[in-house]
Short mmCIF file of C-alpha atoms and ligand atoms in Angstrom, two decimals:
data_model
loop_
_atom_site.label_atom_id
_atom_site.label_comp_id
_atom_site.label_asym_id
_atom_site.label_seq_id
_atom_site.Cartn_x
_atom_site.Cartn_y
_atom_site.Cartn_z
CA UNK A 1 -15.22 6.52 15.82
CA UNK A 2 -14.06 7.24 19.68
CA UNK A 3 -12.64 11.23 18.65
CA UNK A 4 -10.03 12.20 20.93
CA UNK A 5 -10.01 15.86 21.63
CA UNK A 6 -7.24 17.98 20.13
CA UNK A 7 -5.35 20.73 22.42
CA UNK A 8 -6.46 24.03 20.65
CA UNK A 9 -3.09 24.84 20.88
CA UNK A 10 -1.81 22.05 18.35
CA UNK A 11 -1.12 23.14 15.06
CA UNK A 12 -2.07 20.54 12.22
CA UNK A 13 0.59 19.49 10.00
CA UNK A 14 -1.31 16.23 8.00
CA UNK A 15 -4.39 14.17 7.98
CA UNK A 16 -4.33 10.89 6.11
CA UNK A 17 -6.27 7.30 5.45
CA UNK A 18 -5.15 4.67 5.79
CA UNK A 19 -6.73 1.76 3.42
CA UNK A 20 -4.22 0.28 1.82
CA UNK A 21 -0.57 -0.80 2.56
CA UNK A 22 0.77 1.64 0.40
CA UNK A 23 -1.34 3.97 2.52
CA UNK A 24 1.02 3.18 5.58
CA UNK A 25 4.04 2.83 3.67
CA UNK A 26 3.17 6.80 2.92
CA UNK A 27 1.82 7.98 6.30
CA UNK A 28 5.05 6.74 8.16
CA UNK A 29 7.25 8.12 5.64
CA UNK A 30 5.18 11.51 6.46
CA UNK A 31 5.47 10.80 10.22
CA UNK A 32 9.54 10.42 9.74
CA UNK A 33 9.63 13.38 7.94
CA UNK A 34 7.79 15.57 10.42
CA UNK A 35 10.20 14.15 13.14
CA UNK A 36 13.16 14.99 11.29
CA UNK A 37 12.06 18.91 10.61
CA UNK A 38 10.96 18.98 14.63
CA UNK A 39 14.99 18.35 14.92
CA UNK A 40 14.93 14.94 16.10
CA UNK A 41 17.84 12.74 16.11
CA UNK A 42 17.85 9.41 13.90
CA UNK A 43 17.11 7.16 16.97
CA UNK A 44 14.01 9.27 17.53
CA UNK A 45 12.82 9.08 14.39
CA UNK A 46 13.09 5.58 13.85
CA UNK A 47 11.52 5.50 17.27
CA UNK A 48 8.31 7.42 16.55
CA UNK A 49 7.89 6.15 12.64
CA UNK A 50 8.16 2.37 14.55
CA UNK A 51 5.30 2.83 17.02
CA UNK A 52 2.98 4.67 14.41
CA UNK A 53 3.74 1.78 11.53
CA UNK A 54 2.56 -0.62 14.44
CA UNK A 55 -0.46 1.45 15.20
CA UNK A 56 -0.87 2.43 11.48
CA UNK A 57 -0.76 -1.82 10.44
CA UNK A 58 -3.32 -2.67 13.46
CA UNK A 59 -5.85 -0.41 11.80
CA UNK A 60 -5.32 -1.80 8.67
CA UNK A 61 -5.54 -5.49 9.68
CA UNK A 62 -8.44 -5.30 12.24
CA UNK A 63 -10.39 -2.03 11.60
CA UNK A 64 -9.89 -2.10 7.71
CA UNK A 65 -8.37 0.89 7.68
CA UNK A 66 -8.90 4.66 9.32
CA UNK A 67 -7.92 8.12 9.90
CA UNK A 68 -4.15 9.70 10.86
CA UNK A 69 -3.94 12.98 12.18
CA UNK A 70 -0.05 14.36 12.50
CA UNK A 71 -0.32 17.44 14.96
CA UNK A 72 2.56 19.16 16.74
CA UNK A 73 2.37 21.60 19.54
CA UNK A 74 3.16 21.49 23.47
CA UNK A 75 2.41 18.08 25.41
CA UNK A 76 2.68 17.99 28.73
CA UNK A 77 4.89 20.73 29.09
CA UNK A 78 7.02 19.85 25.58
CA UNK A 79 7.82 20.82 22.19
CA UNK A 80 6.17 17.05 20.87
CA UNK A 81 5.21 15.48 17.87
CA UNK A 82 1.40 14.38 18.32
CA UNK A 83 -0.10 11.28 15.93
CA UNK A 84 -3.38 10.25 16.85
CA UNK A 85 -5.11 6.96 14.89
CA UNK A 86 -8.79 6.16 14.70
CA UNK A 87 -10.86 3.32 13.49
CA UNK A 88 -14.12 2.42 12.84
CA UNK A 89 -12.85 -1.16 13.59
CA UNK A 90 -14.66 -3.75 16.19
CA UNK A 91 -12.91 -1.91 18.91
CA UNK A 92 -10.69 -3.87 21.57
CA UNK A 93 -12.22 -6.29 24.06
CA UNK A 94 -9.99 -6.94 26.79
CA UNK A 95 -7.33 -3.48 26.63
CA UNK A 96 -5.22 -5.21 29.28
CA UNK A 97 -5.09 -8.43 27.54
CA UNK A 98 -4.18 -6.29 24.20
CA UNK A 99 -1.49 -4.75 25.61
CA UNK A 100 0.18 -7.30 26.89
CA UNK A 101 3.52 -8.54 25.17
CA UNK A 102 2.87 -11.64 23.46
CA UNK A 103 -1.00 -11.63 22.90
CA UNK A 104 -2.14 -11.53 19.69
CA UNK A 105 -5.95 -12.90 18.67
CA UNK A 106 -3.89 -13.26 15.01
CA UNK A 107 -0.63 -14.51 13.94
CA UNK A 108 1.24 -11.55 14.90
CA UNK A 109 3.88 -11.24 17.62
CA UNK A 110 1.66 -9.27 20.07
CA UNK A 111 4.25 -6.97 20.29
CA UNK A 112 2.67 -4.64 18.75
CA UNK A 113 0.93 -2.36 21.17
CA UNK A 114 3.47 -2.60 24.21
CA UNK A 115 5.84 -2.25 21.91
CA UNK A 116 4.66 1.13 20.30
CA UNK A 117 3.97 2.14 24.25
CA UNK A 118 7.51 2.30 25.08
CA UNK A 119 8.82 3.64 22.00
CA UNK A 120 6.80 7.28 22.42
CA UNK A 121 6.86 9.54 25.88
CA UNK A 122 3.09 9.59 26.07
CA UNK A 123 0.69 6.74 25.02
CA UNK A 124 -3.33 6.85 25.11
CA UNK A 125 -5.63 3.97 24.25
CA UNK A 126 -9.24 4.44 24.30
CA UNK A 127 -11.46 1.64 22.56
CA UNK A 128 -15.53 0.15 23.05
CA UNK A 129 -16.36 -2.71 21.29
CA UNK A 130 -18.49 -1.49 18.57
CA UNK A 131 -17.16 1.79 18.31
CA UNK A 132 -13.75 1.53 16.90
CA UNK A 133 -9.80 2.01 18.37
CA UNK A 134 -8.08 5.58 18.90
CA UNK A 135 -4.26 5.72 19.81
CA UNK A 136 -2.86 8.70 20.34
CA UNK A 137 1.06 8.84 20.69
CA UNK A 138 3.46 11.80 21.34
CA UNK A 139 6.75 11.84 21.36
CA UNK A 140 9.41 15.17 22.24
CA UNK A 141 13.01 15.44 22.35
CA UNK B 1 -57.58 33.89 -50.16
CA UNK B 2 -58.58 32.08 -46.72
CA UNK B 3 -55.97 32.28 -43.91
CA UNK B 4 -57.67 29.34 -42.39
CA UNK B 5 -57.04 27.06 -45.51
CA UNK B 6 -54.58 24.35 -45.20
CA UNK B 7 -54.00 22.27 -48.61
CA UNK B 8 -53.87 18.37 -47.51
CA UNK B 9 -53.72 19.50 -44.12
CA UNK B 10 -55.22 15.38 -43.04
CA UNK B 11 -51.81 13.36 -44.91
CA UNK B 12 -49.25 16.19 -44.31
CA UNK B 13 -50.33 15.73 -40.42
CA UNK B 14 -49.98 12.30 -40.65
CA UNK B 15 -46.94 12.93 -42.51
CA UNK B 16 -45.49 15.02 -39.67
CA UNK B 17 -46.72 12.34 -36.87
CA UNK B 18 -44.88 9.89 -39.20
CA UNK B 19 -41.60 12.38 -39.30
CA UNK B 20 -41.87 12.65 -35.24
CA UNK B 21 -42.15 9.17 -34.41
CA UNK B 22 -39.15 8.14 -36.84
CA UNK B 23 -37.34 10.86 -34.90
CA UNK B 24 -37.99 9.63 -31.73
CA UNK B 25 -37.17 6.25 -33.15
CA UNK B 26 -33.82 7.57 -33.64
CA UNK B 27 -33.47 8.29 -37.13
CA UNK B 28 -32.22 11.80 -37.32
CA UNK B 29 -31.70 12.37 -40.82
CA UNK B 30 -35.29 12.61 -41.69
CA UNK B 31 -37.14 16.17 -42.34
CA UNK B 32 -41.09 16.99 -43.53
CA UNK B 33 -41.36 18.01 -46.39
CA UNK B 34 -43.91 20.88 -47.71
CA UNK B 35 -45.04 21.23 -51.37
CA UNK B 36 -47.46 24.43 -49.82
CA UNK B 37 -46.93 27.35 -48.70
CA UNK B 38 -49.63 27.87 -45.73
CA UNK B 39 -50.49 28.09 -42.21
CA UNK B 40 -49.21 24.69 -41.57
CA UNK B 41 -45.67 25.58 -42.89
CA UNK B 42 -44.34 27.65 -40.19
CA UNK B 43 -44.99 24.07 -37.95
CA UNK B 44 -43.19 21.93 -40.71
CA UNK B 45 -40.46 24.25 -40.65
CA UNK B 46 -39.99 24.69 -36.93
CA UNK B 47 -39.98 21.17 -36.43
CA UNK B 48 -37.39 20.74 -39.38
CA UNK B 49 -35.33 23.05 -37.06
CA UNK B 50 -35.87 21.30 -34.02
CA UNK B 51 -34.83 17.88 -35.48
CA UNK B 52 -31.62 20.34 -36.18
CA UNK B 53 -31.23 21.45 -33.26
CA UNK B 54 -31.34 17.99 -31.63
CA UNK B 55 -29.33 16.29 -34.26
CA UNK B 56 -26.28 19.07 -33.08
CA UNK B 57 -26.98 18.20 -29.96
CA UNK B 58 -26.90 14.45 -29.86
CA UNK B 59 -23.79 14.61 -32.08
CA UNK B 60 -22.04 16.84 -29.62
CA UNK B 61 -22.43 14.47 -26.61
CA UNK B 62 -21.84 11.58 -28.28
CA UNK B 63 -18.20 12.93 -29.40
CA UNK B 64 -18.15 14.03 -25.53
CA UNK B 65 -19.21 10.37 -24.96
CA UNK B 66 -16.59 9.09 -27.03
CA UNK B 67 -13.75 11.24 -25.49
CA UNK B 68 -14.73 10.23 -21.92
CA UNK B 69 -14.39 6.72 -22.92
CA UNK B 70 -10.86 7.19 -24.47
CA UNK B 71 -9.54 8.90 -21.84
CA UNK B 72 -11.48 6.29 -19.30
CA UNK B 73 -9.38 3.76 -21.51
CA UNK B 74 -6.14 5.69 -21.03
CA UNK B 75 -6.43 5.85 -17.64
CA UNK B 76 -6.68 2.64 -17.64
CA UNK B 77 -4.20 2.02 -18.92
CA UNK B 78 -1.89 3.97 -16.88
CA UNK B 79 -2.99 2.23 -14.22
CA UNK B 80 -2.25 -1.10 -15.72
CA UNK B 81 1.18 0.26 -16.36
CA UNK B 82 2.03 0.80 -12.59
CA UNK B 83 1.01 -2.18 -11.50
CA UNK B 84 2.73 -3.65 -13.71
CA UNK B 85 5.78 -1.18 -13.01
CA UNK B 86 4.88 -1.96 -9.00
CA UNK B 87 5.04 -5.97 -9.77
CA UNK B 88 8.22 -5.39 -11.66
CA UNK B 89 10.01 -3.11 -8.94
CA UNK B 90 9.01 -6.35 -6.36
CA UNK B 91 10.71 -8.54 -8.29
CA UNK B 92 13.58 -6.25 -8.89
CA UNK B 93 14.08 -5.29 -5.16
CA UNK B 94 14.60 -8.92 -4.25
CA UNK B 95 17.21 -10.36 -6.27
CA UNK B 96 18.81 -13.63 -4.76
CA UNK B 97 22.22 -14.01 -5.75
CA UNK B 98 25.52 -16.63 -5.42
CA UNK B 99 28.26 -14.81 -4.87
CA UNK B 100 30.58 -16.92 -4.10
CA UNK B 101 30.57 -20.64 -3.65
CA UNK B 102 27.97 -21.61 -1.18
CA UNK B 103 27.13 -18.07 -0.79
CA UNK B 104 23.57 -16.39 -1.16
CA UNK B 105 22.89 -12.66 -0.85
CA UNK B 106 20.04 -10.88 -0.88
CA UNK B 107 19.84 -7.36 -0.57
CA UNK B 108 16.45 -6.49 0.76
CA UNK B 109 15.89 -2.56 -0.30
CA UNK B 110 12.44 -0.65 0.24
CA UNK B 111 9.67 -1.32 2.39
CA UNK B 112 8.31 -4.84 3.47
CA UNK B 113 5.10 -5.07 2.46
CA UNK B 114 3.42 -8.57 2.93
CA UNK B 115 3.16 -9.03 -0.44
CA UNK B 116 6.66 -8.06 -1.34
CA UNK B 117 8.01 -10.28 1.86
CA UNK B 118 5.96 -13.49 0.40
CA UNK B 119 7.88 -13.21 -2.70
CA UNK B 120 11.20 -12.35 -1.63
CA UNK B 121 10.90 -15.74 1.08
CA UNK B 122 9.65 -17.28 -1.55
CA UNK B 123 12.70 -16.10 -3.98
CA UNK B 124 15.39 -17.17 -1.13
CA UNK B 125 13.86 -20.28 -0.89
CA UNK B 126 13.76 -21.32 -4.17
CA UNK B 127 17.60 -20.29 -4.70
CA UNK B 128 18.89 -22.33 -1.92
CA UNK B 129 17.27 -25.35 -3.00
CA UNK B 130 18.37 -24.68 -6.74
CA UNK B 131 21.96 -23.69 -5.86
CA UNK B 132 22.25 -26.05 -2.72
CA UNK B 133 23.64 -23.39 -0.92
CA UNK B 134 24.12 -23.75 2.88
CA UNK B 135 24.47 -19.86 4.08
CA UNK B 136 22.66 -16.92 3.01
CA UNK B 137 22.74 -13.31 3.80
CA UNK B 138 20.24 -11.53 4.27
CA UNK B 139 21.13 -7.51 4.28
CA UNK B 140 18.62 -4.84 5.29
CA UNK B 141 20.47 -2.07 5.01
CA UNK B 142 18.48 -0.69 3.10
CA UNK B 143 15.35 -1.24 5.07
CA UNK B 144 14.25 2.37 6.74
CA UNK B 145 11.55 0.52 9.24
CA UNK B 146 11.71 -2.58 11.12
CA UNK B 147 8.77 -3.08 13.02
CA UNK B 148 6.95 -6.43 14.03
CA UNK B 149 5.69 -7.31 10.88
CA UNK B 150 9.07 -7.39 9.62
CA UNK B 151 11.03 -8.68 12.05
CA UNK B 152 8.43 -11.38 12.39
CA UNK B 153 8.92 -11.79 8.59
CA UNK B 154 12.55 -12.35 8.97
CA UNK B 155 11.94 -14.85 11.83
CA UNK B 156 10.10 -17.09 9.21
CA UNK B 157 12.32 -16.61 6.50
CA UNK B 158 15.27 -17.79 8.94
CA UNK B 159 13.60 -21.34 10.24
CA UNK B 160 12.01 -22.11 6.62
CA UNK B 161 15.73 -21.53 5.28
CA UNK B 162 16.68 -23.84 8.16
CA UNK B 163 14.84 -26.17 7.69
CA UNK B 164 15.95 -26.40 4.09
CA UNK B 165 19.85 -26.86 5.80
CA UNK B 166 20.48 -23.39 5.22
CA UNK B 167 21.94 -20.58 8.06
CA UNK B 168 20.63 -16.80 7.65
CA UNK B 169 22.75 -14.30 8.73
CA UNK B 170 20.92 -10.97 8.85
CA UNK B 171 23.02 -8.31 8.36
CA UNK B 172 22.88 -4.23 7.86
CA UNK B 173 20.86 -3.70 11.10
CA UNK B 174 21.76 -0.09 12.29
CA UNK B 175 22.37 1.12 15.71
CA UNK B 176 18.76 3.07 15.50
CA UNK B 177 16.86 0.13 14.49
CA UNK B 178 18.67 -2.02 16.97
CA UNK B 179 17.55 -0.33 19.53
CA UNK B 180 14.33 0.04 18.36
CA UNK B 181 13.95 -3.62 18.23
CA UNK B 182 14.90 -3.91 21.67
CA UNK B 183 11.83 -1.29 22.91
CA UNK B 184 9.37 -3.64 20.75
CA UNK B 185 10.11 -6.08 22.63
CA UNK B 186 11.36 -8.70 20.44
CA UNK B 187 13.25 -11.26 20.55
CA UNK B 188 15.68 -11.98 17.68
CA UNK B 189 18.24 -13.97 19.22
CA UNK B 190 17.69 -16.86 17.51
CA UNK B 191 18.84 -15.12 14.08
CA UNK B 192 22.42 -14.84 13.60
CA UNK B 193 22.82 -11.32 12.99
CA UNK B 194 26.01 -9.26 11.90
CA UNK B 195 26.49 -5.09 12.04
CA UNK B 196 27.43 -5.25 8.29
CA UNK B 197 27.25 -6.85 5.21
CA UNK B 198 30.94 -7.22 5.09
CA UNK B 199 31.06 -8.50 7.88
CA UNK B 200 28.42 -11.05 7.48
CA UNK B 201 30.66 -12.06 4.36
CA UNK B 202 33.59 -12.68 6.32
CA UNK B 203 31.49 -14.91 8.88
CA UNK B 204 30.62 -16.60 6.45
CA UNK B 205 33.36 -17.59 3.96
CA UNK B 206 35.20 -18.68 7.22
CA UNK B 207 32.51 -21.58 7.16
CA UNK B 208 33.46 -22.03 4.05
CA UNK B 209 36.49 -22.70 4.37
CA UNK B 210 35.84 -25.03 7.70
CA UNK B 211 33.39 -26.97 5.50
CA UNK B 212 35.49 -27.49 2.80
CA UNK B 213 37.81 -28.33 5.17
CA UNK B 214 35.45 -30.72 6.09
CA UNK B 215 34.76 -31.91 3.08
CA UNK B 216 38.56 -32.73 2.32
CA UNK B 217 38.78 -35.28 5.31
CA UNK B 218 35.15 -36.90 4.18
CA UNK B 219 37.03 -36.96 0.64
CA UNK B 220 40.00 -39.04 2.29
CA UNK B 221 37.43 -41.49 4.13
CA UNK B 222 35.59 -41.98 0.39
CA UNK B 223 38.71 -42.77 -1.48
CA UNK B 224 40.09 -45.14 1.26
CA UNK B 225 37.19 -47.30 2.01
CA UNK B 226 36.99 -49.10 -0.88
CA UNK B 227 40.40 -50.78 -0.10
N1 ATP C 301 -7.20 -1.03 15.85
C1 ATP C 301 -7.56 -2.20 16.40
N2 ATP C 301 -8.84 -2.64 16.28
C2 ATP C 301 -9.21 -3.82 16.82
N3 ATP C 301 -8.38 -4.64 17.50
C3 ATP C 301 -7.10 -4.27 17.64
C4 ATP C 301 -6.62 -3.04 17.10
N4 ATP C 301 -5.30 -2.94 17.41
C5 ATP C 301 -4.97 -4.04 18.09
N5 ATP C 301 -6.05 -4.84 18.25
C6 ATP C 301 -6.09 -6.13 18.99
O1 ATP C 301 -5.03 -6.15 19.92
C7 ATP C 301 -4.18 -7.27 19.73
C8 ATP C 301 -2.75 -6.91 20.07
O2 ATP C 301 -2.26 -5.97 19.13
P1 ATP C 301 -0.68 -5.89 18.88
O3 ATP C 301 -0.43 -4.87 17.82
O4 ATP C 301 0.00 -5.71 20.18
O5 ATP C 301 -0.32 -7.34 18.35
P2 ATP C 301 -0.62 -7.99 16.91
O6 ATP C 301 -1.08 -6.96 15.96
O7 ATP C 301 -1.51 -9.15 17.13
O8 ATP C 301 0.82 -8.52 16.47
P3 ATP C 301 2.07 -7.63 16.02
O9 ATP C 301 1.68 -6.20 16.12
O10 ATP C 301 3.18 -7.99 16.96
O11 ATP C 301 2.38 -8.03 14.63
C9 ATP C 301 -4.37 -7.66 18.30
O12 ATP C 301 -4.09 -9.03 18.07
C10 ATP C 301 -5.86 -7.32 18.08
O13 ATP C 301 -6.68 -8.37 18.52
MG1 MG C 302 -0.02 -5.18 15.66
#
């Protein structure tokens, strides 16, 4: 698992896994819920519960499943909702190719990744082949 | 007497090697016997307690043994139950209904899970071959999270009801997840889509009403060909 450091400064709210689809059915209900007590508006809600169900579904469907860690705390200078997703998975070959719209080595959309991207304020993808997927997203006001 | 002297001392050994190894064999309710009263009876009797001892003992866990395994079963059980309860809510949440002629609705409530998207397709399906119905609504009002799964979902749904002659309209998409929908990237301008679920009902009893219209004129060509 690729661990991406935390900011000391981030306070943990949750940490869950994710192995079944009821598993993600609960984390993004979590994630929405944190979003609405940080005092974010329904369209940034949805936003942020989108982009982590996409990230949340990858890990079920190509790593089997993996960790979610819900932090908040200051991000680049904001008050931000921090979700960071890591899998033991077969990692990502070509990151450019995966985060293209469109590409999919499924029967998804491939909409998936790009898609999450410009839903949150700050996106980070870091992935080896062999060593699993991590996704952090944060999202602020 | 002679402290040393033990009566029989050669059978009642054999007797308590005979006691031991029925013991071991599993038959607790055995104990030695003694007819004397000599060194040898302060063994008989210790063992006699021992085989005590070990008969509470065994008697305990096995009840212990027994109440695991009920409460294993129970559990069980339970579990059984929701499933069952999950299955049923599935079927619940994705009634297909005519509500008015050539009208389907189905109210999609809850989350999409694959499984629960299978059956509800599979549910709309069936109904508009059964009924012959030509539109169906689709609301998802009541659908917190429309991601790519779903909307891809939907897609599906749409062309296999299409290609059965039947037009989706998707209705009950809220301003949040419309935007949403337009970050992800995707494109769902081939669905027919309406704010609400009334107004998806208006849209579509006015085809009604054109087709029946429709239907009137075909009516009038029937009934005068035959002339
Ligand atoms: N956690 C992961 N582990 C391994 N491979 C991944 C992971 N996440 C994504 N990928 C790869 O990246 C590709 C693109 O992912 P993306 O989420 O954009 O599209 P998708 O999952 O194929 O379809 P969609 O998300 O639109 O339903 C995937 O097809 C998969 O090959
Ligand atoms: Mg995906």
């Amino acid at each position: 698992m690729i661990e991406l450091v935390s900011d000391p400064g981030w306070e943990l709210l949750e940490e869950l896994n994710i192995e079944t689809e009821f598993d993600i059915v609960k984390a993004r209900q979590s994630v929405r819920q944190y979003a609405k007590d940080a005092g974010m508006g329904i369209v940034d809600q949805t936003r942020i519960t989108t982009a982590v169900s996409e990230l949340f579904r990858n890990m079920y469907m190509y790593a089997g499943g993996g960790v979610v860690r819900i932090q908040k705390g200051m991000y680049e200078g904001h008050p931000a909702l921090v979700i960071t997703c890591m899998d033991n998975g077969p990692g990502i070959d070509d990151i450019t190719l995966a985060m293209q719209d469109g590409y999919t080595s499924g029967q998804g959309m491939g909409y998936g990744l790009p898609g999450a991207k410009r839903l949150v304020d700050d996106f980070v993808l870091q992935s080896e082949p062999g060593q699993g997927t991590s996704v952090r997203v944060a999202k602020w006001k | 007497m002679n402290s040393t002297t033990i009566t029989n001392a050669k059978e009642r050994i054999e007797h308590i090697e005979d006691i031991l190894s029925s013991v071991a064999a599993g038959d607790l309710d055995l104990r030695i016997e003694s007819e004397f009263e000599d060194d040898l009876t302060g063994v008989e009797q210790a063992i006699n307690l021992l085989i005590d001892d070990l008969t509470h003992e065994l008697k305990k866990s096995l009840k212990l043994k027994q109440e695991m395994e009920e409460k294993l079963m129970k559990i069980q059980e339970q579990q059984k139950t929701i499933l069952q309860q999950q299955e049923d809510l599935m079927e619940l949440s994705s009634p297909v209904s005519k509500v008015w002629e050539n009208i389907l609705i189905l109210p999609v409530i809850g989350t999409l899970d694959s499984q629960r998207t299978q059956i509800m397709m599979e549910n709309l399906l069936q109904k508009i071959v059964t009924t012959g119905c030509t539109t169906a609504i689709l609301d998802i009002t009541g659908v917190p999270t429309v991601d790519t799964q779903v909307a891809n979902h939907l897609l599906k749904t749409v062309t296999a009801a299409r290609l059965l002659g039947a037009e989706c309209i998707v209705s009950g998409i809220s301003p949040a997840i419309a935007q949403t929908i337009v970050h992800l990237g995707i494109n769902l301008s081939n669905i027919l889509t309406k704010a609400t679920l009334q107004d998806a009902m208006i849209y579509a009893l006015r085809k009604n009403e054109q087709l029946i219209n429709g239907k009137v004129v075909l009516n009038q060509i029937d009934t005068d060909e035959p002339k």
